[in-house]
Each structure stands twice: as C-alpha cells, then as structure tokens.
Amino acid sequence: MIKTSKKQKIFIVLFILITVICLLFIKILSIGFWHDDYHYRFSLEETRIVIDGYHGEDEYVEIPTHLGPFKVSLTSGVYDNNSIIKKIFVPMGLSEGYVFNNCSNLHEVEFEQGITSINTRFKKCYNLEKVIIPESVTEIGVYAFASCKNVSDVKIPTSVKYIGLDAFYNTNFEAQHADNKYYIVGDGILLFYNGPQDCIVIPKGIRQCNHLYFEDKETCYVYYPETVTDAYLYIPKNVVAYFGDEAINFRAIDDYQYSAGLFVAPAGSYVEEYCKENNLKFRPMTEEEEKEWREKTEAAASEITYQEE
C-alpha cells in the first residue's frame, strides 16, 4: 500500500509539472516570438500557429507555411503597406481569402505549381505587372487583381475553368484587349466583352462568363449558347435572356433585382426547372426564336479572340 501511495504521488507531481510546462509553453506561444523576419504566435481561438507580423527587408519573399513540423497561417495585414517587396512567391496552403494590401513596390507574383484555386486578392498594388499562374490552377477568385492598374503580363493556362467576377477589372491587361469583342482565356472563359450592350450574343464554344453590363434601355437582349455551363446570374428586369437545353451552374446573388428579367429557353429545359424552383419569369422558346438564337450564337464564334493566338 505504501509503495502504491508513493507511485501515485509521483504520478500526480509529474502530471502537475507537465501541465504547468504545457500551460507556460502555450502562454509563451500566445504572446509570440520573432523568427526569420516573422512574428509567430499561437492563436487560442483558432488553435493554430499564426504569423501576425513581418519586418523583413528582402525584395523577394517566399511566404512561409510551416514552422518546423507545424503548419502556420497568415493573419490579415502582415504585408500591408510594404514598400520593399518586389516579388512574392505564393505557396500552397496560404490562408484562403488573404489580401495583399498596398504593396507599393510589388512588381511580380508567382503561384506555386500544385495550387488549384487562387483565392488571394491584391488590393491597391498599383505597380504589380506580372502574374505567373501554374498549369495546376482551375479557379481564379473574384476581384483577384482588380484595379492593380499595371497588371499586363498574364498567361492564363487552359486548366482554368472559372474566373470570378471582375478578377482583372481596371487593369492594363483589360485595356490591352479593348478592341477584342470577345476575349477568351483558359478553358473557354469569356474574360472580356466589348460589344453592344443592348443585344449581347455569347458565341458558341464559350463555357463560362461573368457579369454582363446592359444599357439602360426599355428592353435589352442576351443570347447564351448551349455550350455555357457556368454563368454569373445577372438578368435585370429590362433584359430578355435566351438559353438552350444546357444545364448551367448559375452563380446567383440573393437579390431579386439581379434576376427579375425574362428567361426564355426550350420547354422542359434545365433553365425552365431552375426558374420554377426560384420563382423567376420564364416562357418557352418558339421555333423561330430557337432558330434565331442558334444562328446568332454560331455566327458570333467567328469574332472570338483567343489568348493563345
């Protein structure tokens, strides 16, 4: 009995010591420490190690994803207002939705091979010029490089199937293609449209398109080809939209005014079912309308400009 009691006491003392050491370790980590230009700390709320500061002076930066064997993530603002960094290498595993804000001297961004989705944003990085996107990428998020005015050197690989709303809005890349009626990148993505805004015809062969801007007229028209499988749903009340039998992934906004227009498609089509489920205005397409819709979308294909050209 005496030996058992001593063992229990030893166990209790060891348990208390280990607990105290662990608590002290967590406390130290929660306060944080500097290592290789970065400030690390343990976030109790997120139960992970985060980087919340940077004081480096390197022009080329590879964003860390690990501290030893432990994964780390960036908190917002780590690189905000940096005027030294010229190039950033973005690795796999970077926090989704991370924003690089006002990196005034940043000229080039390269994403690691293996990344499938670019969900980072570059905001007020006015000197950013070159963006290197690997073949592994399939999606580029909304506003990714919007208003980074000097962005011009961009090659979007054919692996990319989706580009979010205004990803390259107000950039030199957009301005360079102002004379292209339909500028197509990736896997059939209509990135820029520069045609009439009262009657928009999307060419056959295009698979994804985003927000289309219509004139403020009593009635405008838009024709979507049967090849479109992904579209930003913006059919305001003054618009009549024509579709085929295709099943479309509508990226909708929870605002009725964005889809208050009239949807026209063949009876029994996916679009008809979608309209019924979402209480949207629909009527079946007539034979004459179907003939006109097909002629328009097929003829428009001759006006496409592809990036690889």
PDB file of C-alpha atoms in Angstrom:
ATOM      1  CA  MET A   1       0.000   0.000   0.000  1.00  0.00           C
ATOM      2  CA  ILE A   2       2.882   2.400   0.884  1.00  0.00           C
ATOM      3  CA  LYS A   3       4.625   1.748  -2.448  1.00  0.00           C
ATOM      4  CA  THR A   4       1.387   2.350  -4.363  1.00  0.00           C
ATOM      5  CA  SER A   5       0.841   5.610  -2.491  1.00  0.00           C
ATOM      6  CA  LYS A   6       4.338   6.830  -3.396  1.00  0.00           C
ATOM      7  CA  LYS A   7       3.763   5.966  -7.059  1.00  0.00           C
ATOM      8  CA  GLN A   8       0.509   7.874  -7.033  1.00  0.00           C
ATOM      9  CA  LYS A   9       2.212  10.910  -5.520  1.00  0.00           C
ATOM     10  CA  ILE A  10       4.986  10.769  -8.093  1.00  0.00           C
ATOM     11  CA  PHE A  11       2.415  10.473 -10.872  1.00  0.00           C
ATOM     12  CA  ILE A  12       0.436  13.439  -9.538  1.00  0.00           C
ATOM     13  CA  VAL A  13       3.579  15.588  -9.242  1.00  0.00           C
ATOM     14  CA  LEU A  14       4.683  14.673 -12.752  1.00  0.00           C
ATOM     15  CA  PHE A  15       1.205  15.382 -14.116  1.00  0.00           C
ATOM     16  CA  ILE A  16       1.154  18.801 -12.459  1.00  0.00           C
ATOM     17  CA  LEU A  17       4.652  19.603 -13.751  1.00  0.00           C
ATOM     18  CA  ILE A  18       3.769  18.584 -17.298  1.00  0.00           C
ATOM     19  CA  THR A  19       0.528  20.575 -17.146  1.00  0.00           C
ATOM     20  CA  VAL A  20       2.347  23.671 -15.873  1.00  0.00           C
ATOM     21  CA  ILE A  21       5.025  23.330 -18.551  1.00  0.00           C
ATOM     22  CA  CYS A  22       2.366  22.951 -21.261  1.00  0.00           C
ATOM     23  CA  LEU A  23       0.436  25.974 -19.988  1.00  0.00           C
ATOM     24  CA  LEU A  24       3.627  28.042 -19.851  1.00  0.00           C
ATOM     25  CA  PHE A  25       4.513  26.910 -23.364  1.00  0.00           C
ATOM     26  CA  ILE A  26       1.073  27.873 -24.676  1.00  0.00           C
ATOM     27  CA  LYS A  27       1.308  31.196 -22.835  1.00  0.00           C
ATOM     28  CA  ILE A  28       4.677  31.936 -24.411  1.00  0.00           C
ATOM     29  CA  LEU A  29       3.369  30.954 -27.832  1.00  0.00           C
ATOM     30  CA  SER A  30       0.247  33.086 -27.400  1.00  0.00           C
ATOM     31  CA  ILE A  31       2.441  36.118 -26.641  1.00  0.00           C
ATOM     32  CA  GLY A  32       4.556  35.240 -29.645  1.00  0.00           C
ATOM     33  CA  PHE A  33       8.156  35.459 -30.795  1.00  0.00           C
ATOM     34  CA  TRP A  34      10.189  36.637 -33.790  1.00  0.00           C
ATOM     35  CA  HIS A  35      11.899  34.150 -36.100  1.00  0.00           C
ATOM     36  CA  ASP A  36      13.397  34.848 -39.558  1.00  0.00           C
ATOM     37  CA  ASP A  37      11.669  38.221 -40.021  1.00  0.00           C
ATOM     38  CA  TYR A  38       8.262  36.889 -38.956  1.00  0.00           C
ATOM     39  CA  HIS A  39       6.335  37.142 -35.700  1.00  0.00           C
ATOM     40  CA  TYR A  40       4.694  33.865 -34.695  1.00  0.00           C
ATOM     41  CA  ARG A  41       2.122  33.222 -32.002  1.00  0.00           C
ATOM     42  CA  PHE A  42      -0.335  30.535 -31.003  1.00  0.00           C
ATOM     43  CA  SER A  43      -3.942  31.570 -31.539  1.00  0.00           C
ATOM     44  CA  LEU A  44      -6.100  30.073 -28.793  1.00  0.00           C
ATOM     45  CA  GLU A  45      -9.245  30.965 -30.720  1.00  0.00           C
ATOM     46  CA  GLU A  46      -8.091  29.260 -33.912  1.00  0.00           C
ATOM     47  CA  THR A  47      -5.996  26.599 -32.119  1.00  0.00           C
ATOM     48  CA  ARG A  48      -3.126  27.022 -34.557  1.00  0.00           C
ATOM     49  CA  ILE A  49       0.141  28.904 -35.031  1.00  0.00           C
ATOM     50  CA  VAL A  50      -0.273  32.139 -36.957  1.00  0.00           C
ATOM     51  CA  ILE A  51       2.025  34.788 -38.420  1.00  0.00           C
ATOM     52  CA  ASP A  52       0.902  38.268 -37.426  1.00  0.00           C
ATOM     53  CA  GLY A  53       3.943  40.409 -38.223  1.00  0.00           C
ATOM     54  CA  TYR A  54       6.752  40.884 -40.724  1.00  0.00           C
ATOM     55  CA  HIS A  55       9.793  43.188 -40.534  1.00  0.00           C
ATOM     56  CA  GLY A  56      11.982  41.833 -43.320  1.00  0.00           C
ATOM     57  CA  GLU A  57      13.771  43.912 -45.922  1.00  0.00           C
ATOM     58  CA  ASP A  58      14.064  41.363 -48.732  1.00  0.00           C
ATOM     59  CA  GLU A  59      12.847  42.261 -52.217  1.00  0.00           C
ATOM     60  CA  TYR A  60      11.923  38.619 -52.897  1.00  0.00           C
ATOM     61  CA  VAL A  61       9.648  36.897 -50.390  1.00  0.00           C
ATOM     62  CA  GLU A  62       8.537  33.270 -50.161  1.00  0.00           C
ATOM     63  CA  ILE A  63       5.591  33.123 -47.799  1.00  0.00           C
ATOM     64  CA  PRO A  64       6.228  30.507 -45.068  1.00  0.00           C
ATOM     65  CA  THR A  65       3.657  27.782 -44.483  1.00  0.00           C
ATOM     66  CA  HIS A  66       5.442  25.851 -41.698  1.00  0.00           C
ATOM     67  CA  LEU A  67       7.362  26.497 -38.503  1.00  0.00           C
ATOM     68  CA  GLY A  68       9.379  23.315 -38.210  1.00  0.00           C
ATOM     69  CA  PRO A  69       6.848  20.476 -38.492  1.00  0.00           C
ATOM     70  CA  PHE A  70       3.895  22.738 -37.661  1.00  0.00           C
ATOM     71  CA  LYS A  71       1.641  24.362 -40.243  1.00  0.00           C
ATOM     72  CA  VAL A  72       1.170  28.113 -39.926  1.00  0.00           C
ATOM     73  CA  SER A  73      -1.216  30.618 -41.485  1.00  0.00           C
ATOM     74  CA  LEU A  74      -1.138  34.356 -42.104  1.00  0.00           C
ATOM     75  CA  THR A  75      -3.355  36.796 -40.272  1.00  0.00           C
ATOM     76  CA  SER A  76      -4.616  39.822 -42.167  1.00  0.00           C
ATOM     77  CA  GLY A  77      -2.309  42.778 -42.626  1.00  0.00           C
ATOM     78  CA  VAL A  78       1.068  41.027 -42.405  1.00  0.00           C
ATOM     79  CA  TYR A  79       2.351  42.641 -45.605  1.00  0.00           C
ATOM     80  CA  ASP A  80       0.126  45.742 -45.611  1.00  0.00           C
ATOM     81  CA  ASN A  81       1.758  48.968 -46.834  1.00  0.00           C
ATOM     82  CA  ASN A  82       5.052  47.237 -47.606  1.00  0.00           C
ATOM     83  CA  SER A  83       7.256  49.341 -49.911  1.00  0.00           C
ATOM     84  CA  ILE A  84      10.228  46.962 -50.259  1.00  0.00           C
ATOM     85  CA  ILE A  85       8.940  43.657 -51.638  1.00  0.00           C
ATOM     86  CA  LYS A  86       9.229  43.359 -55.433  1.00  0.00           C
ATOM     87  CA  LYS A  87       8.250  39.725 -55.889  1.00  0.00           C
ATOM     88  CA  ILE A  88       6.101  37.361 -53.831  1.00  0.00           C
ATOM     89  CA  PHE A  89       6.028  33.581 -54.179  1.00  0.00           C
ATOM     90  CA  VAL A  90       2.645  32.292 -53.033  1.00  0.00           C
ATOM     91  CA  PRO A  91       2.816  28.670 -51.807  1.00  0.00           C
ATOM     92  CA  MET A  92       0.146  26.032 -51.479  1.00  0.00           C
ATOM     93  CA  GLY A  93      -1.680  26.306 -48.196  1.00  0.00           C
ATOM     94  CA  LEU A  94      -1.885  30.092 -47.933  1.00  0.00           C
ATOM     95  CA  SER A  95      -4.934  31.272 -45.986  1.00  0.00           C
ATOM     96  CA  GLU A  96      -7.954  31.385 -48.273  1.00  0.00           C
ATOM     97  CA  GLY A  97      -9.117  34.905 -48.996  1.00  0.00           C
ATOM     98  CA  TYR A  98      -5.858  36.532 -47.900  1.00  0.00           C
ATOM     99  CA  VAL A  99      -5.466  40.149 -49.087  1.00  0.00           C
ATOM    100  CA  PHE A 100      -2.184  41.831 -50.029  1.00  0.00           C
ATOM    101  CA  ASN A 101      -2.939  45.491 -49.449  1.00  0.00           C
ATOM    102  CA  ASN A 102      -0.974  48.474 -50.781  1.00  0.00           C
ATOM    103  CA  CYS A 103       2.312  46.685 -51.519  1.00  0.00           C
ATOM    104  CA  SER A 104       3.539  49.719 -53.423  1.00  0.00           C
ATOM    105  CA  ASN A 105       6.733  48.245 -54.903  1.00  0.00           C
ATOM    106  CA  LEU A 106       5.374  44.799 -55.765  1.00  0.00           C
ATOM    107  CA  HIS A 107       6.009  44.011 -59.451  1.00  0.00           C
ATOM    108  CA  GLU A 108       5.593  40.249 -59.743  1.00  0.00           C
ATOM    109  CA  VAL A 109       3.569  37.449 -58.156  1.00  0.00           C
ATOM    110  CA  GLU A 110       4.191  33.753 -58.733  1.00  0.00           C
ATOM    111  CA  PHE A 111       1.895  30.970 -57.525  1.00  0.00           C
ATOM    112  CA  GLU A 112       3.328  27.563 -56.656  1.00  0.00           C
ATOM    113  CA  GLN A 113       2.784  24.649 -59.019  1.00  0.00           C
ATOM    114  CA  GLY A 114       0.095  22.471 -57.440  1.00  0.00           C
ATOM    115  CA  ILE A 115      -2.195  25.304 -56.359  1.00  0.00           C
ATOM    116  CA  THR A 116      -5.668  24.682 -57.786  1.00  0.00           C
ATOM    117  CA  SER A 117      -7.537  27.763 -56.614  1.00  0.00           C
ATOM    118  CA  ILE A 118      -6.353  31.382 -56.386  1.00  0.00           C
ATOM    119  CA  ASN A 119      -8.451  32.949 -53.639  1.00  0.00           C
ATOM    120  CA  THR A 120      -5.978  35.631 -52.634  1.00  0.00           C
ATOM    121  CA  ARG A 121      -6.576  39.285 -53.517  1.00  0.00           C
ATOM    122  CA  PHE A 122      -4.167  42.048 -54.417  1.00  0.00           C
ATOM    123  CA  LYS A 123      -5.589  45.420 -53.445  1.00  0.00           C
ATOM    124  CA  LYS A 124      -4.008  48.783 -54.306  1.00  0.00           C
ATOM    125  CA  CYS A 125      -0.854  47.063 -55.566  1.00  0.00           C
ATOM    126  CA  TYR A 126      -0.610  49.613 -58.346  1.00  0.00           C
ATOM    127  CA  ASN A 127       2.858  48.612 -59.616  1.00  0.00           C
ATOM    128  CA  LEU A 128       2.095  44.911 -59.948  1.00  0.00           C
ATOM    129  CA  GLU A 129       2.807  43.966 -63.570  1.00  0.00           C
ATOM    130  CA  LYS A 130       3.402  40.239 -63.903  1.00  0.00           C
ATOM    131  CA  VAL A 131       1.327  37.331 -62.610  1.00  0.00           C
ATOM    132  CA  ILE A 132       2.621  33.766 -63.050  1.00  0.00           C
ATOM    133  CA  ILE A 133      -0.178  31.191 -62.896  1.00  0.00           C
ATOM    134  CA  PRO A 134       0.775  27.473 -62.980  1.00  0.00           C
ATOM    135  CA  GLU A 135      -0.941  24.790 -65.050  1.00  0.00           C
ATOM    136  CA  SER A 136      -2.451  23.291 -61.890  1.00  0.00           C
ATOM    137  CA  VAL A 137      -4.835  26.221 -61.314  1.00  0.00           C
ATOM    138  CA  THR A 138      -8.506  25.643 -62.172  1.00  0.00           C
ATOM    139  CA  GLU A 139     -10.120  28.683 -60.495  1.00  0.00           C
ATOM    140  CA  ILE A 140      -9.285  32.367 -60.000  1.00  0.00           C
ATOM    141  CA  GLY A 141     -11.407  34.142 -57.397  1.00  0.00           C
ATOM    142  CA  VAL A 142     -13.435  37.346 -57.600  1.00  0.00           C
ATOM    143  CA  TYR A 143     -11.573  40.681 -57.678  1.00  0.00           C
ATOM    144  CA  ALA A 144      -8.229  38.819 -57.501  1.00  0.00           C
ATOM    145  CA  PHE A 145      -6.267  41.573 -59.274  1.00  0.00           C
ATOM    146  CA  ALA A 146      -8.963  44.217 -59.707  1.00  0.00           C
ATOM    147  CA  SER A 147      -7.643  47.785 -60.029  1.00  0.00           C
ATOM    148  CA  CYS A 148      -3.997  46.677 -59.980  1.00  0.00           C
ATOM    149  CA  LYS A 149      -3.675  49.013 -62.932  1.00  0.00           C
ATOM    150  CA  ASN A 150      -0.276  47.923 -64.252  1.00  0.00           C
ATOM    151  CA  VAL A 151      -1.062  44.205 -64.430  1.00  0.00           C
ATOM    152  CA  SER A 152      -0.426  43.345 -68.070  1.00  0.00           C
ATOM    153  CA  ASP A 153       1.756  40.238 -68.250  1.00  0.00           C
ATOM    154  CA  VAL A 154      -0.659  37.378 -67.571  1.00  0.00           C
ATOM    155  CA  LYS A 155      -0.874  33.957 -69.192  1.00  0.00           C
ATOM    156  CA  ILE A 156      -3.945  32.038 -68.099  1.00  0.00           C
ATOM    157  CA  PRO A 157      -3.447  28.284 -68.661  1.00  0.00           C
ATOM    158  CA  THR A 158      -6.098  26.133 -70.310  1.00  0.00           C
ATOM    159  CA  SER A 159      -6.555  24.305 -66.997  1.00  0.00           C
ATOM    160  CA  VAL A 160      -8.501  27.320 -65.656  1.00  0.00           C
ATOM    161  CA  LYS A 161     -12.246  26.651 -65.851  1.00  0.00           C
ATOM    162  CA  TYR A 162     -13.578  29.519 -63.749  1.00  0.00           C
ATOM    163  CA  ILE A 163     -12.579  33.154 -63.258  1.00  0.00           C
ATOM    164  CA  GLY A 164     -14.544  35.163 -60.717  1.00  0.00           C
ATOM    165  CA  LEU A 165     -16.280  38.474 -61.168  1.00  0.00           C
ATOM    166  CA  ASP A 166     -14.016  41.405 -62.161  1.00  0.00           C
ATOM    167  CA  ALA A 167     -10.819  39.454 -61.432  1.00  0.00           C
ATOM    168  CA  PHE A 168      -8.878  41.689 -63.845  1.00  0.00           C
ATOM    169  CA  TYR A 169     -11.113  44.752 -63.809  1.00  0.00           C
ATOM    170  CA  ASN A 170      -9.420  48.117 -64.401  1.00  0.00           C
ATOM    171  CA  THR A 171      -6.032  46.649 -65.329  1.00  0.00           C
ATOM    172  CA  ASN A 172      -3.760  47.149 -68.334  1.00  0.00           C
ATOM    173  CA  PHE A 173      -4.487  43.517 -69.174  1.00  0.00           C
ATOM    174  CA  GLU A 174      -8.124  44.518 -69.701  1.00  0.00           C
ATOM    175  CA  ALA A 175      -7.192  47.720 -71.571  1.00  0.00           C
ATOM    176  CA  GLN A 176      -4.926  45.800 -73.973  1.00  0.00           C
ATOM    177  CA  HIS A 177      -7.964  43.893 -75.223  1.00  0.00           C
ATOM    178  CA  ALA A 178     -10.436  46.759 -75.500  1.00  0.00           C
ATOM    179  CA  ASP A 179     -10.614  46.180 -79.268  1.00  0.00           C
ATOM    180  CA  ASN A 180     -11.410  42.471 -78.914  1.00  0.00           C
ATOM    181  CA  LYS A 181     -15.142  41.882 -78.984  1.00  0.00           C
ATOM    182  CA  TYR A 182     -14.770  38.508 -77.278  1.00  0.00           C
ATOM    183  CA  TYR A 183     -11.510  37.748 -75.470  1.00  0.00           C
ATOM    184  CA  ILE A 184     -11.315  34.102 -74.424  1.00  0.00           C
ATOM    185  CA  VAL A 185      -8.848  32.558 -71.959  1.00  0.00           C
ATOM    186  CA  GLY A 186      -8.430  29.270 -70.120  1.00  0.00           C
ATOM    187  CA  ASP A 187     -10.961  26.556 -70.870  1.00  0.00           C
ATOM    188  CA  GLY A 188     -13.474  28.633 -72.839  1.00  0.00           C
ATOM    189  CA  ILE A 189     -13.826  31.570 -70.428  1.00  0.00           C
ATOM    190  CA  LEU A 190     -15.186  34.868 -71.749  1.00  0.00           C
ATOM    191  CA  LEU A 191     -12.914  37.197 -69.798  1.00  0.00           C
ATOM    192  CA  PHE A 192     -13.605  40.485 -71.611  1.00  0.00           C
ATOM    193  CA  TYR A 193     -16.601  41.534 -73.706  1.00  0.00           C
ATOM    194  CA  ASN A 194     -16.501  44.761 -75.727  1.00  0.00           C
ATOM    195  CA  GLY A 195     -19.566  44.582 -77.933  1.00  0.00           C
ATOM    196  CA  PRO A 196     -23.004  46.232 -77.927  1.00  0.00           C
ATOM    197  CA  GLN A 197     -24.778  46.357 -74.573  1.00  0.00           C
ATOM    198  CA  ASP A 198     -28.346  46.341 -75.831  1.00  0.00           C
ATOM    199  CA  CYS A 199     -28.062  42.980 -77.604  1.00  0.00           C
ATOM    200  CA  ILE A 200     -25.313  40.699 -76.292  1.00  0.00           C
ATOM    201  CA  VAL A 201     -24.597  37.456 -78.114  1.00  0.00           C
ATOM    202  CA  ILE A 202     -22.319  34.970 -76.360  1.00  0.00           C
ATOM    203  CA  PRO A 203     -20.563  32.835 -79.014  1.00  0.00           C
ATOM    204  CA  LYS A 204     -20.945  29.100 -79.228  1.00  0.00           C
ATOM    205  CA  GLY A 205     -17.922  27.419 -77.651  1.00  0.00           C
ATOM    206  CA  ILE A 206     -17.769  29.607 -74.569  1.00  0.00           C
ATOM    207  CA  ARG A 207     -18.207  27.655 -71.336  1.00  0.00           C
ATOM    208  CA  GLN A 208     -18.082  30.330 -68.627  1.00  0.00           C
ATOM    209  CA  CYS A 209     -18.966  34.010 -68.491  1.00  0.00           C
ATOM    210  CA  ASN A 210     -19.479  36.574 -65.762  1.00  0.00           C
ATOM    211  CA  HIS A 211     -21.307  39.823 -65.216  1.00  0.00           C
ATOM    212  CA  LEU A 212     -22.561  41.424 -68.446  1.00  0.00           C
ATOM    213  CA  TYR A 213     -23.375  45.123 -68.423  1.00  0.00           C
ATOM    214  CA  PHE A 214     -26.546  46.226 -70.190  1.00  0.00           C
ATOM    215  CA  GLU A 215     -27.654  49.619 -71.453  1.00  0.00           C
ATOM    216  CA  ASP A 216     -30.326  51.447 -69.508  1.00  0.00           C
ATOM    217  CA  LYS A 217     -32.957  50.867 -72.179  1.00  0.00           C
ATOM    218  CA  GLU A 218     -36.518  49.646 -72.050  1.00  0.00           C
ATOM    219  CA  THR A 219     -35.518  46.212 -73.358  1.00  0.00           C
ATOM    220  CA  CYS A 220     -32.139  44.525 -73.860  1.00  0.00           C
ATOM    221  CA  TYR A 221     -31.365  41.011 -75.052  1.00  0.00           C
ATOM    222  CA  VAL A 222     -28.718  38.411 -74.303  1.00  0.00           C
ATOM    223  CA  TYR A 223     -28.188  35.076 -76.048  1.00  0.00           C
ATOM    224  CA  TYR A 224     -26.344  32.302 -74.195  1.00  0.00           C
ATOM    225  CA  PRO A 225     -25.084  29.370 -76.321  1.00  0.00           C
ATOM    226  CA  GLU A 226     -25.722  25.766 -75.434  1.00  0.00           C
ATOM    227  CA  THR A 227     -22.028  25.380 -74.562  1.00  0.00           C
ATOM    228  CA  VAL A 228     -22.235  27.650 -71.483  1.00  0.00           C
ATOM    229  CA  THR A 229     -22.178  25.628 -68.260  1.00  0.00           C
ATOM    230  CA  ASP A 230     -21.208  28.335 -65.747  1.00  0.00           C
ATOM    231  CA  ALA A 231     -22.637  31.860 -65.664  1.00  0.00           C
ATOM    232  CA  TYR A 232     -22.987  34.775 -63.287  1.00  0.00           C
ATOM    233  CA  LEU A 233     -26.724  35.316 -62.949  1.00  0.00           C
ATOM    234  CA  TYR A 234     -27.419  38.931 -63.853  1.00  0.00           C
ATOM    235  CA  ILE A 235     -30.685  39.239 -65.758  1.00  0.00           C
ATOM    236  CA  PRO A 236     -32.227  42.550 -64.577  1.00  0.00           C
ATOM    237  CA  LYS A 237     -35.854  43.414 -65.243  1.00  0.00           C
ATOM    238  CA  ASN A 238     -35.220  45.124 -68.609  1.00  0.00           C
ATOM    239  CA  VAL A 239     -33.454  42.059 -70.073  1.00  0.00           C
ATOM    240  CA  VAL A 240     -34.732  39.080 -72.049  1.00  0.00           C
ATOM    241  CA  ALA A 241     -32.274  36.169 -71.837  1.00  0.00           C
ATOM    242  CA  TYR A 242     -32.263  33.244 -74.276  1.00  0.00           C
ATOM    243  CA  PHE A 243     -30.817  29.839 -73.366  1.00  0.00           C
ATOM    244  CA  GLY A 244     -30.582  26.359 -74.862  1.00  0.00           C
ATOM    245  CA  ASP A 245     -31.072  22.943 -73.264  1.00  0.00           C
ATOM    246  CA  GLU A 246     -27.808  23.152 -71.334  1.00  0.00           C
ATOM    247  CA  ALA A 247     -27.544  22.676 -67.568  1.00  0.00           C
ATOM    248  CA  ILE A 248     -25.951  25.826 -66.163  1.00  0.00           C
ATOM    249  CA  ASN A 249     -24.292  26.466 -62.837  1.00  0.00           C
ATOM    250  CA  PHE A 250     -25.836  29.868 -62.112  1.00  0.00           C
ATOM    251  CA  ARG A 251     -23.748  31.852 -59.652  1.00  0.00           C
ATOM    252  CA  ALA A 252     -26.606  33.804 -58.161  1.00  0.00           C
ATOM    253  CA  ILE A 253     -26.819  36.781 -55.833  1.00  0.00           C
ATOM    254  CA  ASP A 254     -29.550  36.845 -53.209  1.00  0.00           C
ATOM    255  CA  ASP A 255     -31.188  39.899 -54.724  1.00  0.00           C
ATOM    256  CA  TYR A 256     -34.319  39.535 -56.823  1.00  0.00           C
ATOM    257  CA  GLN A 257     -33.467  42.593 -58.946  1.00  0.00           C
ATOM    258  CA  TYR A 258     -30.458  40.710 -60.327  1.00  0.00           C
ATOM    259  CA  SER A 259     -32.745  38.102 -61.881  1.00  0.00           C
ATOM    260  CA  ALA A 260     -36.027  39.968 -62.420  1.00  0.00           C
ATOM    261  CA  GLY A 261     -35.863  39.734 -66.223  1.00  0.00           C
ATOM    262  CA  LEU A 262     -37.430  37.176 -68.555  1.00  0.00           C
ATOM    263  CA  PHE A 263     -35.808  33.773 -69.124  1.00  0.00           C
ATOM    264  CA  VAL A 264     -36.536  32.102 -72.481  1.00  0.00           C
ATOM    265  CA  ALA A 265     -35.492  28.503 -73.195  1.00  0.00           C
ATOM    266  CA  PRO A 266     -36.865  25.286 -74.715  1.00  0.00           C
ATOM    267  CA  ALA A 267     -39.775  23.718 -72.862  1.00  0.00           C
ATOM    268  CA  GLY A 268     -38.615  21.128 -70.347  1.00  0.00           C
ATOM    269  CA  SER A 269     -35.083  22.526 -70.233  1.00  0.00           C
ATOM    270  CA  TYR A 270     -32.880  22.927 -67.174  1.00  0.00           C
ATOM    271  CA  VAL A 271     -33.487  26.691 -67.267  1.00  0.00           C
ATOM    272  CA  GLU A 272     -37.249  26.179 -67.038  1.00  0.00           C
ATOM    273  CA  GLU A 273     -36.842  23.969 -63.965  1.00  0.00           C
ATOM    274  CA  TYR A 274     -34.436  26.469 -62.423  1.00  0.00           C
ATOM    275  CA  CYS A 275     -36.929  29.288 -62.937  1.00  0.00           C
ATOM    276  CA  LYS A 276     -39.740  27.263 -61.366  1.00  0.00           C
ATOM    277  CA  GLU A 277     -37.626  26.430 -58.324  1.00  0.00           C
ATOM    278  CA  ASN A 278     -36.540  30.048 -57.866  1.00  0.00           C
ATOM    279  CA  ASN A 279     -39.800  31.767 -58.838  1.00  0.00           C
ATOM    280  CA  LEU A 280     -38.302  33.537 -61.867  1.00  0.00           C
ATOM    281  CA  LYS A 281     -40.082  34.714 -65.022  1.00  0.00           C
ATOM    282  CA  PHE A 282     -39.975  32.120 -67.794  1.00  0.00           C
ATOM    283  CA  ARG A 283     -41.610  31.320 -71.096  1.00  0.00           C
ATOM    284  CA  PRO A 284     -40.861  28.560 -73.618  1.00  0.00           C
ATOM    285  CA  MET A 285     -38.793  29.399 -76.679  1.00  0.00           C
ATOM    286  CA  THR A 286     -40.633  29.322 -80.018  1.00  0.00           C
ATOM    287  CA  GLU A 287     -39.238  27.527 -83.070  1.00  0.00           C
ATOM    288  CA  GLU A 288     -38.457  30.859 -84.730  1.00  0.00           C
ATOM    289  CA  GLU A 289     -36.661  32.101 -81.617  1.00  0.00           C
ATOM    290  CA  GLU A 290     -34.665  28.894 -81.358  1.00  0.00           C
ATOM    291  CA  LYS A 291     -33.556  29.227 -84.983  1.00  0.00           C
ATOM    292  CA  GLU A 292     -32.511  32.869 -84.427  1.00  0.00           C
ATOM    293  CA  TRP A 293     -30.756  32.007 -81.139  1.00  0.00           C
ATOM    294  CA  ARG A 294     -28.767  29.221 -82.798  1.00  0.00           C
ATOM    295  CA  GLU A 295     -27.802  31.350 -85.818  1.00  0.00           C
ATOM    296  CA  LYS A 296     -26.639  34.243 -83.645  1.00  0.00           C
ATOM    297  CA  THR A 297     -24.530  32.199 -81.230  1.00  0.00           C
ATOM    298  CA  GLU A 298     -22.904  30.165 -84.026  1.00  0.00           C
ATOM    299  CA  ALA A 299     -22.123  33.230 -86.163  1.00  0.00           C
ATOM    300  CA  ALA A 300     -20.571  35.096 -83.218  1.00  0.00           C
ATOM    301  CA  ALA A 301     -17.904  32.398 -82.850  1.00  0.00           C
ATOM    302  CA  SER A 302     -16.039  33.887 -85.831  1.00  0.00           C
ATOM    303  CA  GLU A 303     -15.364  37.068 -83.796  1.00  0.00           C
ATOM    304  CA  ILE A 304     -13.605  35.349 -80.891  1.00  0.00           C
ATOM    305  CA  THR A 305     -10.032  36.273 -79.968  1.00  0.00           C
ATOM    306  CA  TYR A 306      -8.195  33.545 -78.043  1.00  0.00           C
ATOM    307  CA  GLN A 307      -5.311  34.336 -75.699  1.00  0.00           C
ATOM    308  CA  GLU A 308      -3.074  31.681 -77.211  1.00  0.00           C
ATOM    309  CA  GLU A 309      -3.357  33.434 -80.570  1.00  0.00           C
TER     310      GLU A 309
END
